[in-house]
Amino acid sequence: MAPSKPITRFWEWGKNIICVGRNYAEHAKEMKNTLPTEPLFFLKPSSAYVREGSPIVRPYYCHKLHHEVELGVVIGKRAQEVPQAAAMGHVAGYALCLDMTARDTQEECKAKGLPWTLAKGFSTSCPVSDFIPKEKVPDPHQLKIWLKVNGELRQEGHTSAMIFSIPYVISYVSGIIALEEGDVILTGSPQGVSAVQEKDEIEAGIEGLLTMRFQVAQQKYRP
Ligand SMILES: O=C([O-])CC(=O)C(=O)O
Ligand SMILES: [Mg+2]
């Protein structure tokens, strides 16, 4: 059944957040990762969304919280086993997303062969902008995305540099996970990821379309 809320507030729908990793060669290189031959992907829980006005909270177990600025693709129509040629017909629009990453935890998970959930799926790990309808974006592979910390430019990337295009990612993922209306695909981070501290101000944008700002806070809770 179609959700009754407008897709302009997709982050309230409780749908899937699918994240592609290592989709920009320069970022894979800075992380000393090999280039993927097929998209690498992982999930965040939908409760990971956070909106402007609320802080990004560094988890109590993390000492190296990294920002990754990424273009989010918002699915508008269920997609299962969709060929590349039809993939863009399943897109409702876009959003700017941050794939906040507990990098030290991720390194530990990689070394131990454990899943990345603690590193990628904690609450507030997916700051998200307003919805951008697809009509406003003639070509999603011609966007400049950027991120500043305390006014200093840290990331600047062009979506033309993606290794796997948006139609390919939709086609590939839809052959494994059925995509639903309101799902979002984070398309991977360009280079320049770096650590942020409590009280840091993160500003990110898609050139010519929108900007968003978040402050970093520290989780006080200990189990
Ligand atoms: O954290 C990573 O290594 C992968 C990732 O999310 C990205 O490349 O955007
Ligand atoms: Mg990422």
Short mmCIF file of C-alpha atoms and ligand atoms in Angstrom, two decimals:
data_model
loop_
_atom_site.label_atom_id
_atom_site.label_comp_id
_atom_site.label_asym_id
_atom_site.label_seq_id
_atom_site.Cartn_x
_atom_site.Cartn_y
_atom_site.Cartn_z
CA MET A 1 0.00 0.00 0.00
CA ALA A 2 1.31 3.47 -0.81
CA PRO A 3 2.33 5.50 2.23
CA SER A 4 -0.05 8.39 2.92
CA LYS A 5 2.71 10.87 3.79
CA PRO A 6 4.27 12.92 0.99
CA ILE A 7 7.63 11.69 -0.32
CA THR A 8 9.03 15.15 0.43
CA ARG A 9 9.32 13.78 4.02
CA PHE A 10 10.67 10.32 3.09
CA TRP A 11 12.87 10.23 6.23
CA GLU A 12 9.69 9.78 8.31
CA TRP A 13 8.59 6.68 6.41
CA GLY A 14 10.83 4.12 8.13
CA LYS A 15 12.13 2.79 4.81
CA ASN A 16 15.54 1.34 3.88
CA ILE A 17 18.78 3.28 3.68
CA ILE A 18 21.11 1.50 1.29
CA CYS A 19 24.70 2.76 1.15
CA VAL A 20 27.17 2.13 -1.64
CA GLY A 21 30.83 2.14 -0.59
CA ARG A 22 34.06 2.69 -2.50
CA ASN A 23 32.23 4.28 -5.44
CA TYR A 24 34.84 7.00 -5.97
CA ALA A 25 38.35 5.85 -6.84
CA GLU A 26 40.07 8.72 -4.96
CA HIS A 27 38.23 7.87 -1.74
CA ALA A 28 38.94 4.14 -2.10
CA LYS A 29 42.60 5.11 -2.54
CA GLU A 30 42.71 7.35 0.56
CA MET A 31 41.22 4.48 2.60
CA LYS A 32 43.80 2.10 1.07
CA ASN A 33 40.97 -0.05 -0.33
CA THR A 34 41.07 -1.85 -3.64
CA LEU A 35 38.55 -0.76 -6.29
CA PRO A 36 35.38 -2.84 -6.30
CA THR A 37 34.42 -4.91 -9.32
CA GLU A 38 30.75 -4.85 -8.26
CA PRO A 39 29.08 -2.31 -5.94
CA LEU A 40 29.85 -2.86 -2.27
CA PHE A 41 26.80 -2.02 -0.20
CA PHE A 42 25.54 -2.02 3.37
CA LEU A 43 22.45 -0.80 5.22
CA LYS A 44 21.65 1.80 7.86
CA PRO A 45 18.47 1.61 9.96
CA SER A 46 15.93 4.30 9.05
CA SER A 47 16.17 5.63 12.64
CA ALA A 48 19.67 6.81 11.63
CA TYR A 49 18.17 9.85 9.88
CA VAL A 50 18.75 13.21 11.50
CA ARG A 51 17.52 16.57 10.29
CA GLU A 52 18.92 20.09 10.53
CA GLY A 53 18.32 21.52 13.99
CA SER A 54 19.31 18.27 15.75
CA PRO A 55 22.93 17.30 16.37
CA ILE A 56 25.02 14.49 14.94
CA VAL A 57 25.89 12.45 18.03
CA ARG A 58 29.26 10.73 18.19
CA PRO A 59 28.68 7.28 19.77
CA TYR A 60 30.26 6.62 23.18
CA TYR A 61 32.49 3.87 21.71
CA CYS A 62 33.85 6.02 18.87
CA HIS A 63 37.01 8.13 18.99
CA LYS A 64 37.25 8.83 15.27
CA LEU A 65 33.96 10.04 13.77
CA HIS A 66 34.32 10.69 10.03
CA HIS A 67 32.07 12.67 7.69
CA GLU A 68 31.32 11.31 4.20
CA VAL A 69 29.24 13.60 1.97
CA GLU A 70 27.12 11.65 -0.50
CA LEU A 71 24.35 12.13 -3.04
CA GLY A 72 21.20 10.29 -1.94
CA VAL A 73 18.82 8.87 -4.54
CA VAL A 74 15.20 8.66 -3.37
CA ILE A 75 13.21 5.78 -4.83
CA GLY A 76 9.72 6.69 -6.01
CA LYS A 77 8.45 3.36 -7.32
CA ARG A 78 9.10 -0.23 -6.19
CA ALA A 79 12.08 -1.67 -8.05
CA GLN A 80 12.84 -5.38 -8.25
CA GLU A 81 15.20 -6.81 -10.88
CA VAL A 82 15.09 -3.57 -12.84
CA PRO A 83 17.30 -3.32 -15.94
CA GLN A 84 19.60 -0.31 -16.16
CA ALA A 85 17.60 1.21 -19.01
CA ALA A 86 14.47 1.40 -16.84
CA ALA A 87 16.18 2.28 -13.54
CA MET A 88 15.80 6.07 -13.63
CA GLY A 89 12.04 5.68 -13.96
CA HIS A 90 12.06 4.45 -10.35
CA VAL A 91 13.69 7.62 -9.00
CA ALA A 92 11.52 10.27 -7.31
CA GLY A 93 14.33 12.66 -6.53
CA TYR A 94 17.48 13.29 -4.58
CA ALA A 95 18.80 14.47 -1.22
CA LEU A 96 22.15 15.32 0.24
CA CYS A 97 23.17 12.79 2.88
CA LEU A 98 26.12 12.29 5.20
CA ASP A 99 27.30 8.73 5.77
CA MET A 100 28.67 9.39 9.26
CA THR A 101 31.17 6.67 10.07
CA ALA A 102 32.78 5.53 13.32
CA ARG A 103 36.06 4.97 11.49
CA ASP A 104 37.96 3.40 14.38
CA THR A 105 35.09 0.95 14.92
CA GLN A 106 34.95 0.20 11.20
CA GLU A 107 38.69 -0.56 11.17
CA GLU A 108 38.20 -2.91 14.11
CA CYS A 109 35.22 -4.60 12.41
CA LYS A 110 37.23 -5.05 9.20
CA ALA A 111 40.18 -6.55 11.10
CA LYS A 112 37.91 -8.98 12.98
CA GLY A 113 35.70 -9.81 9.97
CA LEU A 114 32.64 -8.41 11.76
CA PRO A 115 29.68 -6.53 10.21
CA TRP A 116 29.81 -2.72 9.99
CA THR A 117 26.59 -2.00 11.88
CA LEU A 118 28.27 -0.30 14.86
CA ALA A 119 30.43 1.77 12.52
CA LYS A 120 27.72 2.87 10.11
CA GLY A 121 24.28 2.38 11.64
CA PHE A 122 24.27 4.27 14.94
CA SER A 123 21.55 6.88 15.67
CA THR A 124 22.19 10.13 13.74
CA SER A 125 24.58 8.40 11.31
CA CYS A 126 22.49 9.67 8.37
CA PRO A 127 22.03 13.46 8.36
CA VAL A 128 19.70 14.27 5.46
CA SER A 129 18.73 17.42 3.56
CA ASP A 130 15.38 18.43 2.16
CA PHE A 131 13.99 16.40 -0.72
CA ILE A 132 14.95 17.55 -4.22
CA PRO A 133 12.43 16.48 -6.88
CA LYS A 134 14.06 14.89 -9.93
CA GLU A 135 12.70 17.63 -12.20
CA LYS A 136 15.23 19.98 -10.56
CA VAL A 137 18.17 17.72 -11.47
CA PRO A 138 18.58 17.26 -15.24
CA ASP A 139 21.62 14.98 -14.76
CA PRO A 140 22.49 13.51 -11.32
CA HIS A 141 25.98 12.67 -12.64
CA GLN A 142 26.72 16.38 -13.14
CA LEU A 143 26.55 17.62 -9.56
CA LYS A 144 29.24 19.07 -7.35
CA ILE A 145 28.93 18.02 -3.70
CA TRP A 146 31.01 19.59 -0.96
CA LEU A 147 31.48 19.62 2.81
CA LYS A 148 33.10 22.11 5.21
CA VAL A 149 34.03 21.68 8.87
CA ASN A 150 34.09 24.94 10.87
CA GLY A 151 34.15 26.83 7.56
CA GLU A 152 37.10 24.88 6.12
CA LEU A 153 36.54 22.93 2.90
CA ARG A 154 37.23 19.21 3.47
CA GLN A 155 35.38 17.45 0.67
CA GLU A 156 34.61 18.49 -2.87
CA GLY A 157 33.57 15.88 -5.39
CA HIS A 158 31.81 15.59 -8.68
CA THR A 159 29.18 12.90 -9.17
CA SER A 160 30.58 12.23 -12.67
CA ALA A 161 33.45 10.44 -10.88
CA MET A 162 31.26 7.61 -9.54
CA ILE A 163 32.62 4.20 -10.51
CA PHE A 164 29.13 2.68 -10.73
CA SER A 165 26.45 4.96 -12.21
CA ILE A 166 23.10 5.50 -10.51
CA PRO A 167 21.17 3.33 -13.04
CA TYR A 168 23.74 0.55 -12.60
CA VAL A 169 23.52 0.73 -8.80
CA ILE A 170 19.70 0.65 -8.87
CA SER A 171 19.74 -2.27 -11.32
CA TYR A 172 22.36 -4.17 -9.30
CA VAL A 173 20.83 -3.59 -5.85
CA SER A 174 17.29 -4.28 -7.10
CA GLY A 175 18.43 -7.77 -8.11
CA ILE A 176 19.31 -8.48 -4.46
CA ILE A 177 17.02 -6.25 -2.37
CA ALA A 178 13.61 -5.11 -3.64
CA LEU A 179 13.68 -1.32 -3.45
CA GLU A 180 10.56 0.40 -2.19
CA GLU A 181 9.06 3.84 -2.52
CA GLY A 182 10.80 6.06 0.04
CA ASP A 183 14.01 4.01 0.15
CA VAL A 184 17.21 5.98 -0.27
CA ILE A 185 20.47 4.91 -1.87
CA LEU A 186 23.58 6.74 -0.69
CA THR A 187 25.89 6.67 -3.68
CA GLY A 188 29.29 6.77 -1.96
CA SER A 189 31.70 9.40 -0.76
CA PRO A 190 34.31 11.35 -2.70
CA GLN A 191 37.73 11.89 -1.15
CA GLY A 192 38.56 14.15 1.80
CA VAL A 193 36.88 12.31 4.68
CA SER A 194 38.18 13.46 8.06
CA ALA A 195 37.43 13.35 11.78
CA VAL A 196 35.05 15.73 13.56
CA GLN A 197 34.89 16.59 17.26
CA GLU A 198 32.18 17.66 19.70
CA LYS A 199 30.91 21.20 18.89
CA ASP A 200 32.27 21.14 15.32
CA GLU A 201 30.00 22.70 12.69
CA ILE A 202 29.50 20.71 9.51
CA GLU A 203 28.11 22.44 6.45
CA ALA A 204 27.50 20.54 3.23
CA GLY A 205 25.87 21.28 -0.08
CA ILE A 206 25.04 20.39 -3.63
CA GLU A 207 26.23 23.29 -5.75
CA GLY A 208 23.34 25.38 -7.04
CA LEU A 209 20.70 23.33 -5.20
CA LEU A 210 20.94 23.39 -1.42
CA THR A 211 23.07 23.51 1.72
CA MET A 212 22.61 22.04 5.20
CA ARG A 213 24.34 22.49 8.60
CA PHE A 214 24.79 20.23 11.59
CA GLN A 215 26.61 20.46 14.91
CA VAL A 216 28.46 17.50 16.41
CA ALA A 217 27.63 16.37 19.97
CA GLN A 218 28.99 13.59 22.17
CA GLN A 219 26.85 10.69 23.40
CA LYS A 220 26.86 10.65 27.20
CA TYR A 221 25.05 7.31 27.59
CA ARG A 222 27.01 4.23 28.66
CA PRO A 223 25.30 0.83 28.85
O1 LIG B 1 33.35 3.62 4.63
C1 LIG B 1 33.76 3.12 3.57
O2 LIG B 1 34.89 2.61 3.51
C2 LIG B 1 32.90 3.01 2.36
C3 LIG B 1 31.91 4.08 2.16
O3 LIG B 1 30.97 4.25 2.87
C4 LIG B 1 32.08 5.02 1.01
O4 LIG B 1 33.02 4.85 0.23
O5 LIG B 1 31.27 5.93 0.89
MG MG B 2 29.94 6.12 2.53
#
